Structure formats: structure tokens, C-alpha cells
Amino acid sequence: IGLCEAIEQEMKIDGDTLFTLPLTSTGYVRRDARKVLWYEAHKGRIPEMLPDWHTYSLLREAFRGGDCHCNRFIAGDILHNVHSFDRSSSYPDVLCNCDFPMTQFIPVKDPDEKVIAEKINEHKALIMRVKLSNVHLRNKYWPDPYLSFDKCRNVVKAKIDNGRILKAAELETTITDIDFQIILEQYDCDITIADCMESNYGPLPKAFITLVTDYYKMKTKLKQNKKDPNFDPFKEMLYNKLKNKLNALYGMCAQDPVKENILYNDGAWDVDTTPRIKLLEKYNESAFLPYQWGVFCTAWARMRLFEGIKIAGPYNFVYADTDSVKFIHDADFSKFNRRAIRWSKQSGAVGEDPKGNIHYMGVFEQEHDYFRFRTWGAKKYAYQYEKDGKTEATISGVVKAAEFDEKGECTKLSGGMELDQHGGLEAFKEDFVFREAGGLAPIYNDDNYGTYTIDGHEIEITSNICLVPSTYTVSLGKDYKQLLTDDDMETLKRLGLPGWQEE
């Protein structure tokens, strides 16, 4: 009943009916974006950019998300005094402050390394299929190898670091010009380019950038400090909703335009057999967001993170995840931030919080330092902010924040609380089982359970998904465990590189 009242009020505010009401939060963002891009779409600029089947295939192969990785040399170690810097609104920043493919992709004739270098100097956006041979890191201590095993094909004799390629006899992959530059800086290899397409770089349409910056300004106006005695939970809720909408502007661009339909006919499920190329053609008839914008958005964000890791220093680097860098010792981000501020001022990617503080997209901002920190890989770390402080954990599959009832009694332990019950960070190691803080596991019930009367209302229980508490065991992949204990790793760690020395 409350949901119906909320929907009715929402429709009144936005002038919607049940036929026009967006079905998701992203639907509102999509409607805003379609409105501001209407002119671009109807004067023919965007339809010219929409990828054909061959270009789409390359873009799908090249698409990759955020970079999340830990330094293999410190995996499992308990580190002291770890700093953390987050890049403000990373994806919205690159939408506003980076250039994107803004013309139709066309083939590059006889591409090789020299031709690719010339195209990059000419400020061309590129997507290409490449074959790499005799691949190995230029610096064997580099802590965040860029090549992802899952994004490579026909990999031969590879040594893997938690999903990343340290070296390989050969492999094939599909990349952008941005990836190409990172790979050349990190790896020594022989490169053969089998297929390459080019487009002219340029800024995104001004109306779209203005939409991004407007969302950012609205979000920043609601920014609060959780330790502030006047902290307002309602404003925090609105802040998070606007933050989600801001991030959805990237999500729309990265949405795969070719989706197979699941059909339900006369009680039976079936898969739509329409050829995928026809699905792309149908999508392009009404599309207003070129798929390549999403592909290049994450590529630019990975480049900015790569720059942040280099500033932190390879021997001080501990962990990175999409828009944050964690490291020991000191690092100076001021030069990077001066450039980011200059770009954000030019694009309008600037917001003011309730206290009058000015915030810029794209700058690295210092977060709370960790007194102690321990990680076992991507999305798998625990920490203490202060000496003798409580343990907190960020582990995929483990509850991050404890749950409490109306009386203030804990009904669900967080991962950090359960670790503290067993010794804290020292207990966070392979084979530790989170029994109280394990996440939820779905159970699928396909039967009809009949009608029940609850509080005077008849409720029919049909097929459903039941979420039940589960456990989580800290584990390491076989290849990763072998890497962490092999002779080469132990030899390198015994060299005693300065960045790895604890106080």
C-alpha cells in the first residue's frame, strides 16, 4: 500500500502516468539523457557514430571494467600505516574531461606498431585485435599487471597473478589505443596487429556534459560528514540516490545493445532466435548513446588509475580498485590534481557542498589512513583504522555493515566483528570461515504453495526466491597460491626492497 502511494506521488511530481513511468531509477536518467541528446540524434551526428556489426564485435571484445588488484608481494602480510586516496567521481570525470570516439569507425590499412603510434599522435581513437608474443613485464616488480587473463584468447604458457598475466609465450586480445599505451609501458613483447579501426577523438556533446555536471552539483550540495553532530540520514539517502543516478550516466553508455530476448508463450519459455546482427540493427534504429562511449569511459578511468599507481610508486603500492589507490609511505598527487582541477573548471565539473567547500571531479582525495591492513586479493581485505580499534572488512560475499533491530541489538554480525571474535587481522587467513557474517544464498522454489491469510489479507504464494544466510570461506585459487609461495617470489621478497619494510 505504501509503495502504491509513493508511486502515485512520484507520478504527480514528474507528470507521469503508468504508461510513461520509468520502471527503474536508471530509467529516469535515461529519459534525461535522451532529452538532452535529442538534437544530436535528429541532426544525424549520433546515428553516424552507431557501430555496425564488425565494429560492435570489436567493442564487445575490448570492453573491460575497473582495475581491481593487490600487490602479489604483500598478499597476506599485515601492513602498518597504509594510506588510501580515492579519485573523485572517476567515471563522470572522464565523461566530462576526456575525449571520445565522435565519428564513424573506419578500417586502418596495414596497421603495425609504427602506424598505430602515428595514429595516436594524430589523436585518433582506435580499437584493434592484437597478438602478443614473448610477453613479460619490463619491471618484474611491477605490482599491478595490466593484461587480464579473462580478456585474452589463445593464451600459451602463461604465468598468472590472480587473474593477471605476468608473462606468456603468446596471447591474443582486443584493446583500445588507451590500453595499447598502458601495455607498451608495462610489458616487453612482440606485437602483431590483425585488425584495427579508427575514429576521430573529440569531447562528448556539450548538452550531455552539462547533464553530468548538473547531477554532480546536485549531489555535492547534499554532501555531509557522517561524524557531524547535525548529520541528516534523510539527506544521506538523497545523496546516495543522486550518486547512483550520476553513475548511471556511465552505466547507460556501457549497456550491451545486443540482448537476446527470453520469450514466454502459453506457459512455456523460449529464446528469441532473431540473429544478433538483426538485434543490433533494430537497436540502432532508436539508439541515442553510442556503445563506444562506455567502452572508452572505463579505458580512460583505468589510465587515470594507472597514473595514480605510478605516483604512489610500484614498491609502495598495496591495493587498487577502480578509483582508489592504497599504498605505504608518502606520495605527492598535487601535480595530477592541479591538472584535474584545471580540466574540471573548463568543463564545469565543479560542485559546492553545504559548508561552501568546492569539490572537483577527477582529483585524488585522501581518505582515512589504515593503522593495519591485510589483503588476500581483489575484493578481499580487512583493516583497522586505529591502534586497538575494531576490525572492518571488505570482502565480496561477506556482510560489511552489521545489522541491528529497533532495540539496538545486533541481529547480523559484520565481517570485521566476526574476525574480532577470533583474533582480528591475525585470524584473517586462508580457510577462515565466516559463519555469522556470511552473505545470503538464493534458494529457488518453483512450486505453488497456495493461499495464506496474514493479518486479514489473503496472499497467494507461488514460485519464489528465498534468501537464506550462508557461510563464506577465505580461499586462494590454486595458481595464485602457487605463485605466492614459489621460489621466484620468495627470492624477490628477500631482496628487501625499501617499500616493503615495515616500521
Short mmCIF file of C-alpha atoms in Angstrom, two decimals:
data_model
loop_
_atom_site.label_atom_id
_atom_site.label_comp_id
_atom_site.label_asym_id
_atom_site.label_seq_id
_atom_site.Cartn_x
_atom_site.Cartn_y
_atom_site.Cartn_z
CA ILE A 1 0.00 0.00 0.00
CA GLY A 2 2.83 2.36 0.91
CA LEU A 3 4.60 1.56 -2.36
CA CYS A 4 1.46 2.42 -4.35
CA GLU A 5 1.17 5.76 -2.52
CA ALA A 6 4.84 6.52 -3.21
CA ILE A 7 4.46 5.71 -6.92
CA GLU A 8 1.35 7.89 -7.16
CA GLN A 9 3.21 10.82 -5.57
CA GLU A 10 6.20 10.26 -7.86
CA MET A 11 3.91 10.35 -10.90
CA LYS A 12 2.36 13.63 -9.74
CA ILE A 13 5.80 15.25 -9.28
CA ASP A 14 7.04 14.23 -12.75
CA GLY A 15 3.74 14.39 -14.64
CA ASP A 16 3.84 10.65 -15.41
CA THR A 17 1.15 8.04 -15.98
CA LEU A 18 1.52 4.28 -15.54
CA PHE A 19 2.39 4.17 -19.26
CA THR A 20 5.21 6.74 -19.03
CA LEU A 21 6.56 5.94 -15.55
CA PRO A 22 10.18 4.67 -15.78
CA LEU A 23 10.44 1.14 -14.39
CA THR A 24 13.86 1.69 -12.77
CA SER A 25 15.88 4.52 -11.25
CA THR A 26 18.13 4.40 -14.33
CA GLY A 27 15.02 4.93 -16.44
CA TYR A 28 14.76 8.50 -15.14
CA VAL A 29 18.40 9.12 -16.04
CA ARG A 30 17.90 7.59 -19.48
CA ARG A 31 14.94 9.89 -20.09
CA ASP A 32 17.01 12.94 -19.11
CA ALA A 33 19.87 11.85 -21.38
CA ARG A 34 17.55 11.17 -24.32
CA LYS A 35 16.06 14.65 -23.90
CA VAL A 36 19.42 16.48 -23.94
CA LEU A 37 20.74 14.38 -26.85
CA TRP A 38 17.59 14.76 -28.96
CA TYR A 39 19.14 17.44 -31.17
CA GLU A 40 22.36 15.46 -31.67
CA ALA A 41 20.37 12.35 -32.58
CA HIS A 42 18.00 14.06 -35.00
CA LYS A 43 20.55 16.13 -36.88
CA GLY A 44 22.30 12.86 -37.74
CA ARG A 45 25.51 13.14 -35.74
CA ILE A 46 24.84 10.24 -33.36
CA PRO A 47 23.34 7.85 -35.95
CA GLU A 48 26.59 8.20 -37.91
CA MET A 49 28.57 7.03 -34.85
CA LEU A 50 26.49 3.93 -34.10
CA PRO A 51 28.63 0.81 -34.65
CA ASP A 52 27.96 -1.72 -37.39
CA TRP A 53 28.27 -5.42 -36.59
CA HIS A 54 32.05 -5.64 -37.14
CA THR A 55 32.77 -2.55 -35.03
CA TYR A 56 30.36 -3.72 -32.33
CA SER A 57 32.14 -7.11 -32.19
CA LEU A 58 35.49 -5.38 -31.62
CA LEU A 59 34.00 -3.09 -28.98
CA ARG A 60 32.45 -6.02 -27.08
CA GLU A 61 35.79 -7.81 -27.06
CA ALA A 62 37.61 -4.65 -25.92
CA PHE A 63 35.15 -3.72 -23.16
CA ARG A 64 36.58 -4.10 -19.66
CA GLY A 65 35.53 -2.75 -16.27
CA GLY A 66 37.53 -1.19 -13.46
CA ASP A 67 41.02 -2.30 -12.45
CA CYS A 68 41.00 -4.11 -9.08
CA HIS A 69 44.18 -5.81 -7.91
CA CYS A 70 46.54 -6.28 -4.96
CA ASN A 71 50.33 -6.32 -4.88
CA ARG A 72 51.32 -10.00 -5.02
CA PHE A 73 54.44 -9.31 -2.94
CA ILE A 74 52.44 -8.22 0.14
CA ALA A 75 49.43 -10.54 -0.18
CA GLY A 76 48.68 -11.93 3.27
CA ASP A 77 51.10 -9.61 5.07
CA ILE A 78 49.81 -7.37 7.87
CA LEU A 79 50.94 -3.88 6.89
CA HIS A 80 51.09 -0.76 9.04
CA ASN A 81 50.21 2.83 8.18
CA VAL A 82 48.58 2.31 4.79
CA HIS A 83 47.33 5.44 3.00
CA SER A 84 44.25 5.49 0.78
CA PHE A 85 43.48 8.03 -1.97
CA ASP A 86 40.20 7.98 -3.92
CA ARG A 87 39.66 9.72 -7.26
CA SER A 88 36.53 11.84 -7.06
CA SER A 89 33.69 10.71 -9.39
CA SER A 90 36.05 8.79 -11.65
CA TYR A 91 33.63 7.74 -14.42
CA PRO A 92 31.68 11.04 -14.53
CA ASP A 93 35.07 12.83 -14.61
CA VAL A 94 36.24 11.10 -17.77
CA LEU A 95 32.83 11.66 -19.40
CA CYS A 96 33.35 15.40 -18.85
CA ASN A 97 37.11 15.75 -19.22
CA CYS A 98 38.30 13.15 -21.71
CA ASP A 99 37.82 12.82 -25.47
CA PHE A 100 35.79 10.01 -27.03
CA PRO A 101 35.29 8.48 -30.50
CA MET A 102 32.99 11.02 -32.19
CA THR A 103 32.94 9.82 -35.81
CA GLN A 104 32.19 6.53 -37.51
CA PHE A 105 34.91 3.89 -37.09
CA ILE A 106 36.71 3.08 -40.36
CA PRO A 107 39.43 0.47 -41.09
CA VAL A 108 43.12 1.31 -40.75
CA LYS A 109 45.13 -0.02 -43.69
CA ASP A 110 48.16 -2.25 -42.97
CA PRO A 111 48.35 -1.50 -39.25
CA ASP A 112 51.62 -2.12 -37.43
CA GLU A 113 53.30 -0.57 -34.37
CA LYS A 114 54.60 2.39 -36.38
CA VAL A 115 51.19 3.09 -37.93
CA ILE A 116 49.48 2.81 -34.54
CA ALA A 117 51.98 5.25 -32.99
CA GLU A 118 51.27 7.71 -35.82
CA LYS A 119 47.51 7.38 -35.34
CA ILE A 120 47.87 8.00 -31.59
CA ASN A 121 49.95 11.13 -32.32
CA GLU A 122 47.16 12.25 -34.67
CA HIS A 123 44.70 11.91 -31.77
CA LYS A 124 42.76 9.00 -33.27
CA ALA A 125 40.61 6.65 -31.20
CA LEU A 126 41.49 3.04 -32.02
CA ILE A 127 40.13 -0.44 -31.41
CA MET A 128 42.26 -3.38 -32.54
CA ARG A 129 42.81 -7.11 -32.31
CA VAL A 130 46.41 -7.88 -31.44
CA LYS A 131 48.64 -10.89 -30.98
CA LEU A 132 51.40 -10.55 -28.38
CA SER A 133 54.40 -12.91 -28.29
CA ASN A 134 57.25 -13.33 -25.79
CA VAL A 135 55.30 -11.30 -23.22
CA HIS A 136 56.90 -10.33 -19.91
CA LEU A 137 56.88 -7.35 -17.55
CA ARG A 138 59.55 -4.73 -18.18
CA ASN A 139 59.84 -4.33 -14.40
CA LYS A 140 59.45 -7.75 -12.74
CA TYR A 141 58.44 -5.96 -9.54
CA TRP A 142 55.51 -4.12 -11.14
CA PRO A 143 52.66 -4.85 -8.70
CA ASP A 144 49.57 -4.42 -10.92
CA PRO A 145 49.97 -6.27 -14.25
CA TYR A 146 47.50 -4.87 -16.77
CA LEU A 147 46.71 -7.81 -19.08
CA SER A 148 43.66 -9.67 -17.80
CA PHE A 149 43.62 -13.41 -18.48
CA ASP A 150 39.82 -13.34 -18.92
CA LYS A 151 40.10 -10.73 -21.69
CA CYS A 152 42.73 -12.71 -23.61
CA ARG A 153 42.35 -15.58 -26.10
CA ASN A 154 44.61 -18.47 -27.14
CA VAL A 155 46.95 -17.91 -24.20
CA VAL A 156 50.07 -20.11 -24.31
CA LYS A 157 52.39 -20.86 -21.35
CA ALA A 158 51.25 -18.05 -19.12
CA LYS A 159 52.17 -17.22 -15.54
CA ILE A 160 49.15 -15.71 -13.80
CA ASP A 161 48.90 -13.29 -10.88
CA ASN A 162 45.34 -13.56 -9.52
CA GLY A 163 43.84 -13.24 -13.00
CA ARG A 164 46.58 -11.01 -14.46
CA ILE A 165 49.29 -12.12 -16.88
CA LEU A 166 52.87 -11.76 -15.67
CA LYS A 167 54.34 -13.43 -18.73
CA ALA A 168 53.20 -15.62 -21.62
CA ALA A 169 54.65 -17.22 -24.73
CA GLU A 170 51.81 -15.70 -26.73
CA LEU A 171 48.25 -14.46 -26.47
CA GLU A 172 45.57 -12.61 -28.40
CA THR A 173 43.34 -9.81 -27.15
CA THR A 174 41.27 -6.82 -28.31
CA ILE A 175 42.16 -3.38 -26.98
CA THR A 176 41.75 0.37 -27.40
CA ASP A 177 44.58 2.80 -28.10
CA ILE A 178 44.47 3.66 -24.36
CA ASP A 179 45.07 0.02 -23.41
CA PHE A 180 47.79 -0.19 -26.07
CA GLN A 181 49.77 2.61 -24.43
CA ILE A 182 49.49 1.06 -20.95
CA ILE A 183 50.52 -2.38 -22.24
CA LEU A 184 53.59 -0.99 -24.04
CA GLU A 185 54.66 0.83 -20.88
CA GLN A 186 54.29 -2.27 -18.68
CA TYR A 187 55.30 -5.15 -20.98
CA ASP A 188 58.06 -6.07 -23.36
CA CYS A 189 56.61 -8.14 -26.23
CA ASP A 190 56.38 -8.63 -29.98
CA ILE A 191 53.13 -7.20 -31.38
CA THR A 192 51.15 -8.23 -34.45
CA ILE A 193 48.03 -6.21 -35.25
CA ALA A 194 45.41 -8.21 -37.14
CA ASP A 195 42.52 -5.76 -37.28
CA CYS A 196 42.27 -2.06 -36.47
CA MET A 197 39.53 0.59 -36.71
CA GLU A 198 39.89 4.34 -36.16
CA SER A 199 37.64 7.26 -35.23
CA ASN A 200 38.29 10.94 -34.53
CA TYR A 201 38.59 11.87 -30.87
CA GLY A 202 36.51 14.75 -29.54
CA PRO A 203 34.58 15.86 -26.45
CA LEU A 204 31.13 14.45 -25.80
CA PRO A 205 28.18 16.70 -26.74
CA LYS A 206 28.06 19.79 -24.55
CA ALA A 207 24.44 19.11 -23.56
CA PHE A 208 25.38 15.65 -22.24
CA ILE A 209 28.39 17.01 -20.29
CA THR A 210 26.09 19.65 -18.76
CA LEU A 211 23.69 16.88 -17.67
CA VAL A 212 26.60 15.08 -15.94
CA THR A 213 27.79 18.25 -14.20
CA ASP A 214 24.24 19.19 -13.13
CA TYR A 215 23.83 15.81 -11.42
CA TYR A 216 27.24 16.27 -9.78
CA LYS A 217 26.33 19.72 -8.46
CA MET A 218 23.04 18.42 -7.01
CA LYS A 219 24.85 15.51 -5.35
CA THR A 220 27.59 17.72 -3.90
CA LYS A 221 25.00 20.07 -2.35
CA LEU A 222 23.91 17.12 -0.18
CA LYS A 223 27.43 16.00 0.79
CA GLN A 224 27.83 15.52 4.58
CA ASN A 225 30.36 14.34 7.09
CA LYS A 226 28.97 11.31 8.93
CA LYS A 227 30.76 12.44 12.11
CA ASP A 228 28.97 15.80 12.03
CA PRO A 229 26.56 16.12 15.02
CA ASN A 230 23.97 17.57 12.60
CA PHE A 231 24.24 14.61 10.23
CA ASP A 232 20.88 14.10 8.47
CA PRO A 233 20.08 10.48 7.43
CA PHE A 234 17.37 11.67 5.02
CA LYS A 235 19.84 13.91 3.17
CA GLU A 236 22.28 11.00 3.11
CA MET A 237 19.61 8.87 1.44
CA LEU A 238 19.00 11.57 -1.18
CA TYR A 239 22.78 11.94 -1.62
CA ASN A 240 23.16 8.22 -2.34
CA LYS A 241 20.24 8.27 -4.79
CA LEU A 242 21.83 11.15 -6.70
CA LYS A 243 25.19 9.40 -6.58
CA ASN A 244 23.58 6.33 -8.15
CA LYS A 245 21.97 8.49 -10.84
CA LEU A 246 25.30 10.15 -11.59
CA ASN A 247 26.97 6.76 -12.01
CA ALA A 248 24.05 5.56 -14.15
CA LEU A 249 25.09 8.08 -16.82
CA TYR A 250 28.11 5.84 -17.39
CA GLY A 251 26.07 2.64 -16.99
CA MET A 252 23.74 3.62 -19.84
CA CYS A 253 26.69 4.07 -22.19
CA ALA A 254 28.18 0.69 -21.24
CA GLN A 255 24.93 -1.26 -21.63
CA ASP A 256 25.25 -4.00 -24.25
CA PRO A 257 22.94 -3.00 -27.13
CA VAL A 258 22.51 -6.61 -28.26
CA LYS A 259 20.41 -8.65 -25.85
CA GLU A 260 18.74 -11.95 -26.60
CA ASN A 261 15.08 -11.89 -25.60
CA ILE A 262 13.58 -14.60 -23.40
CA LEU A 263 10.02 -15.28 -24.57
CA TYR A 264 7.08 -16.61 -22.56
CA ASN A 265 4.34 -18.10 -24.74
CA ASP A 266 1.36 -20.10 -23.46
CA GLY A 267 3.11 -21.25 -20.30
CA ALA A 268 6.40 -22.16 -21.99
CA TRP A 269 9.75 -20.36 -22.02
CA ASP A 270 11.75 -19.96 -25.20
CA VAL A 271 14.74 -17.98 -26.52
CA ASP A 272 14.27 -15.49 -29.33
CA THR A 273 16.15 -16.87 -32.36
CA THR A 274 16.47 -13.50 -34.11
CA PRO A 275 20.08 -13.23 -35.39
CA ARG A 276 22.20 -10.96 -33.20
CA ILE A 277 23.12 -8.75 -36.13
CA LYS A 278 19.40 -8.04 -36.64
CA LEU A 279 19.06 -7.18 -32.93
CA LEU A 280 21.86 -4.61 -33.32
CA GLU A 281 20.23 -3.12 -36.41
CA LYS A 282 16.91 -2.84 -34.55
CA TYR A 283 18.63 -1.19 -31.57
CA ASN A 284 20.37 1.32 -33.82
CA GLU A 285 17.04 2.48 -35.22
CA SER A 286 16.27 4.37 -31.99
CA ALA A 287 19.61 4.47 -30.16
CA PHE A 288 20.88 7.78 -28.76
CA LEU A 289 24.02 6.54 -26.95
CA PRO A 290 26.90 5.03 -28.99
CA TYR A 291 28.24 1.91 -27.24
CA GLN A 292 31.85 3.02 -27.76
CA TRP A 293 31.37 5.83 -25.22
CA GLY A 294 31.01 3.22 -22.45
CA VAL A 295 33.98 1.18 -23.71
CA PHE A 296 36.29 4.20 -23.75
CA CYS A 297 34.95 5.57 -20.45
CA THR A 298 36.32 2.62 -18.45
CA ALA A 299 39.53 2.64 -20.50
CA TRP A 300 40.20 6.28 -19.60
CA ALA A 301 39.41 5.56 -15.93
CA ARG A 302 41.95 2.70 -15.95
CA MET A 303 44.53 5.07 -17.44
CA ARG A 304 43.92 7.61 -14.65
CA LEU A 305 44.22 4.85 -12.03
CA PHE A 306 47.46 3.67 -13.68
CA GLU A 307 48.80 7.22 -13.34
CA GLY A 308 47.81 7.17 -9.65
CA ILE A 309 49.64 3.88 -9.07
CA LYS A 310 52.78 5.31 -10.66
CA ILE A 311 52.55 8.35 -8.36
CA ALA A 312 52.21 6.06 -5.31
CA GLY A 313 55.23 4.11 -6.54
CA PRO A 314 55.41 0.44 -7.55
CA TYR A 315 57.32 -0.56 -4.44
CA ASN A 316 54.89 1.21 -2.11
CA PHE A 317 51.69 0.11 -3.85
CA VAL A 318 49.38 -2.17 -1.85
CA TYR A 319 45.93 -2.33 -3.49
CA ALA A 320 43.81 -0.59 -6.14
CA ASP A 321 40.12 -0.76 -7.01
CA THR A 322 38.70 1.22 -9.96
CA ASP A 323 39.17 4.71 -8.50
CA SER A 324 41.27 4.23 -5.35
CA VAL A 325 44.93 3.56 -4.59
CA LYS A 326 46.27 2.23 -1.29
CA PHE A 327 50.00 2.42 -0.51
CA ILE A 328 52.60 2.84 2.21
CA HIS A 329 54.98 5.78 2.68
CA ASP A 330 54.27 9.17 1.08
CA ALA A 331 53.14 10.23 -2.38
CA ASP A 332 52.51 13.64 -3.95
CA PHE A 333 49.34 13.88 -6.06
CA SER A 334 49.43 17.70 -6.28
CA LYS A 335 50.62 17.85 -9.92
CA PHE A 336 47.97 15.34 -11.01
CA ASN A 337 45.29 17.23 -9.06
CA ARG A 338 46.26 20.63 -10.48
CA ARG A 339 45.69 19.23 -13.96
CA ALA A 340 42.38 17.62 -12.92
CA ILE A 341 41.15 20.89 -11.36
CA ARG A 342 42.09 22.85 -14.49
CA TRP A 343 40.14 20.42 -16.69
CA SER A 344 37.13 20.36 -14.35
CA LYS A 345 36.96 24.16 -14.24
CA GLN A 346 36.90 24.21 -18.03
CA SER A 347 34.10 21.62 -18.27
CA GLY A 348 32.06 22.85 -15.29
CA ALA A 349 32.66 19.64 -13.30
CA VAL A 350 32.68 21.58 -10.04
CA GLY A 351 30.31 21.42 -7.06
CA GLU A 352 29.84 23.19 -3.74
CA ASP A 353 28.89 21.38 -0.53
CA PRO A 354 26.58 22.83 2.19
CA LYS A 355 29.58 24.33 4.03
CA GLY A 356 30.79 26.23 0.98
CA ASN A 357 33.69 23.89 0.18
CA ILE A 358 34.42 23.50 -3.53
CA HIS A 359 34.82 19.97 -4.97
CA TYR A 360 36.25 18.99 -8.35
CA MET A 361 35.77 15.83 -10.35
CA GLY A 362 38.83 13.70 -11.01
CA VAL A 363 41.12 14.73 -8.13
CA PHE A 364 42.75 12.20 -5.81
CA GLU A 365 41.46 12.87 -2.29
CA GLN A 366 42.99 11.37 0.84
CA GLU A 367 40.70 9.05 2.76
CA HIS A 368 41.17 7.77 6.32
CA ASP A 369 44.56 6.06 6.78
CA TYR A 370 44.67 2.45 7.99
CA PHE A 371 46.69 1.64 11.11
CA ARG A 372 46.84 -2.01 9.99
CA PHE A 373 45.81 -3.54 6.66
CA ARG A 374 45.75 -7.06 5.22
CA THR A 375 44.64 -8.28 1.79
CA TRP A 376 44.42 -11.63 0.04
CA GLY A 377 43.46 -10.30 -3.39
CA ALA A 378 40.79 -8.36 -5.24
CA LYS A 379 37.70 -7.50 -3.15
CA LYS A 380 39.25 -9.30 -0.19
CA TYR A 381 40.79 -7.12 2.53
CA ALA A 382 40.42 -6.25 6.22
CA TYR A 383 41.80 -3.38 8.28
CA GLN A 384 41.89 -1.33 11.49
CA TYR A 385 41.73 2.45 11.32
CA GLU A 386 43.37 2.93 14.72
CA LYS A 387 45.59 1.05 17.14
CA ASP A 388 43.45 -1.40 19.16
CA GLY A 389 40.46 -0.28 17.04
CA LYS A 390 37.75 -2.57 15.77
CA THR A 391 38.40 -4.62 12.64
CA GLU A 392 36.47 -3.89 9.46
CA ALA A 393 36.37 -5.98 6.31
CA THR A 394 35.59 -5.50 2.64
CA ILE A 395 35.15 -8.99 1.24
CA SER A 396 32.87 -9.97 -1.61
CA GLY A 397 30.34 -12.39 -0.12
CA VAL A 398 30.71 -11.17 3.48
CA VAL A 399 28.46 -8.67 5.29
CA LYS A 400 30.29 -5.33 5.52
CA ALA A 401 27.98 -3.46 7.94
CA ALA A 402 26.33 -5.06 10.99
CA GLU A 403 22.53 -5.08 11.26
CA PHE A 404 20.61 -4.02 14.37
CA ASP A 405 16.98 -4.29 15.48
CA GLU A 406 14.85 -1.43 16.86
CA LYS A 407 16.20 -2.13 20.36
CA GLY A 408 19.75 -1.61 19.17
CA GLU A 409 20.67 -5.29 19.49
CA CYS A 410 22.90 -6.76 16.78
CA THR A 411 21.00 -9.20 14.56
CA LYS A 412 23.75 -9.78 12.00
CA LEU A 413 27.49 -9.54 12.58
CA SER A 414 29.70 -7.73 10.13
CA GLY A 415 32.78 -9.47 8.75
CA GLY A 416 35.04 -7.31 10.90
CA MET A 417 33.09 -8.13 14.07
CA GLU A 418 33.39 -11.85 13.40
CA LEU A 419 37.12 -11.52 12.78
CA ASP A 420 37.47 -9.68 16.10
CA GLN A 421 35.77 -12.60 17.85
CA HIS A 422 38.55 -14.87 16.54
CA GLY A 423 41.61 -12.67 16.92
CA GLY A 424 41.24 -9.82 14.44
CA LEU A 425 43.52 -9.44 11.41
CA GLU A 426 45.65 -12.37 12.57
CA ALA A 427 42.60 -14.64 12.07
CA PHE A 428 42.00 -13.33 8.53
CA LYS A 429 43.81 -16.02 6.58
CA GLU A 430 43.15 -18.88 4.20
CA ASP A 431 40.40 -21.33 5.27
CA PHE A 432 38.87 -18.93 7.81
CA VAL A 433 35.09 -19.44 7.68
CA PHE A 434 32.67 -16.55 8.19
CA ARG A 435 29.70 -18.30 9.76
CA GLU A 436 27.80 -15.33 11.20
CA ALA A 437 28.76 -12.69 8.61
CA GLY A 438 28.37 -14.81 5.51
CA GLY A 439 26.16 -13.26 2.86
CA LEU A 440 22.84 -14.52 1.57
CA ALA A 441 22.43 -17.50 -0.75
CA PRO A 442 19.36 -17.80 -3.04
CA ILE A 443 17.12 -20.85 -2.97
CA TYR A 444 14.77 -21.17 -5.95
CA ASN A 445 11.28 -22.53 -5.24
CA ASP A 446 9.28 -23.35 -8.37
CA ASP A 447 6.14 -24.76 -6.75
CA ASN A 448 2.79 -23.16 -5.98
CA TYR A 449 2.37 -23.04 -2.19
CA GLY A 450 -1.29 -22.00 -2.08
CA THR A 451 -3.07 -19.12 -0.34
CA TYR A 452 -2.38 -17.93 3.21
CA THR A 453 -4.24 -15.43 5.39
CA ILE A 454 -1.89 -12.93 7.06
CA ASP A 455 -3.24 -10.01 9.11
CA GLY A 456 -6.62 -10.42 7.43
CA HIS A 457 -5.18 -10.36 3.92
CA GLU A 458 -5.15 -13.36 1.58
CA ILE A 459 -1.74 -13.81 0.00
CA GLU A 460 -1.01 -16.35 -2.71
CA ILE A 461 2.50 -17.81 -2.53
CA THR A 462 3.67 -19.00 -5.94
CA SER A 463 7.18 -19.62 -7.29
CA ASN A 464 9.78 -17.52 -5.45
CA ILE A 465 13.37 -16.97 -4.46
CA CYS A 466 14.21 -17.31 -0.78
CA LEU A 467 17.39 -15.65 0.50
CA VAL A 468 18.93 -17.62 3.37
CA PRO A 469 22.06 -16.99 5.46
CA SER A 470 25.20 -18.63 4.11
CA THR A 471 28.85 -19.06 5.08
CA TYR A 472 31.96 -17.76 3.34
CA THR A 473 35.39 -19.41 3.39
CA VAL A 474 38.53 -17.41 2.65
CA SER A 475 40.25 -19.27 -0.17
CA LEU A 476 43.01 -18.76 -2.72
CA GLY A 477 42.97 -20.08 -6.27
CA LYS A 478 45.42 -22.91 -6.95
CA ASP A 479 47.50 -20.82 -9.38
CA TYR A 480 47.55 -17.81 -7.06
CA LYS A 481 48.53 -19.88 -4.03
CA GLN A 482 51.36 -21.45 -6.01
CA LEU A 483 52.54 -18.00 -7.18
CA LEU A 484 52.64 -16.63 -3.63
CA THR A 485 54.87 -19.48 -2.47
CA ASP A 486 57.12 -20.15 -5.47
CA ASP A 487 60.88 -19.69 -5.31
CA ASP A 488 60.98 -16.60 -7.56
CA MET A 489 58.58 -14.71 -5.32
CA GLU A 490 60.45 -15.62 -2.16
CA THR A 491 63.75 -14.55 -3.76
CA LEU A 492 62.33 -11.18 -4.79
CA LYS A 493 60.87 -10.54 -1.34
CA ARG A 494 64.21 -11.41 0.31
CA LEU A 495 65.85 -8.61 -1.70
CA GLY A 496 64.33 -6.28 0.87
CA LEU A 497 63.09 -3.54 -1.42
CA PRO A 498 62.59 -0.38 0.68
CA GLY A 499 58.86 -0.05 0.14
CA TRP A 500 58.15 -3.40 1.76
CA GLN A 501 59.89 -2.78 5.04
CA GLU A 502 57.50 -2.39 7.97
CA GLU A 503 58.29 0.02 10.75
#
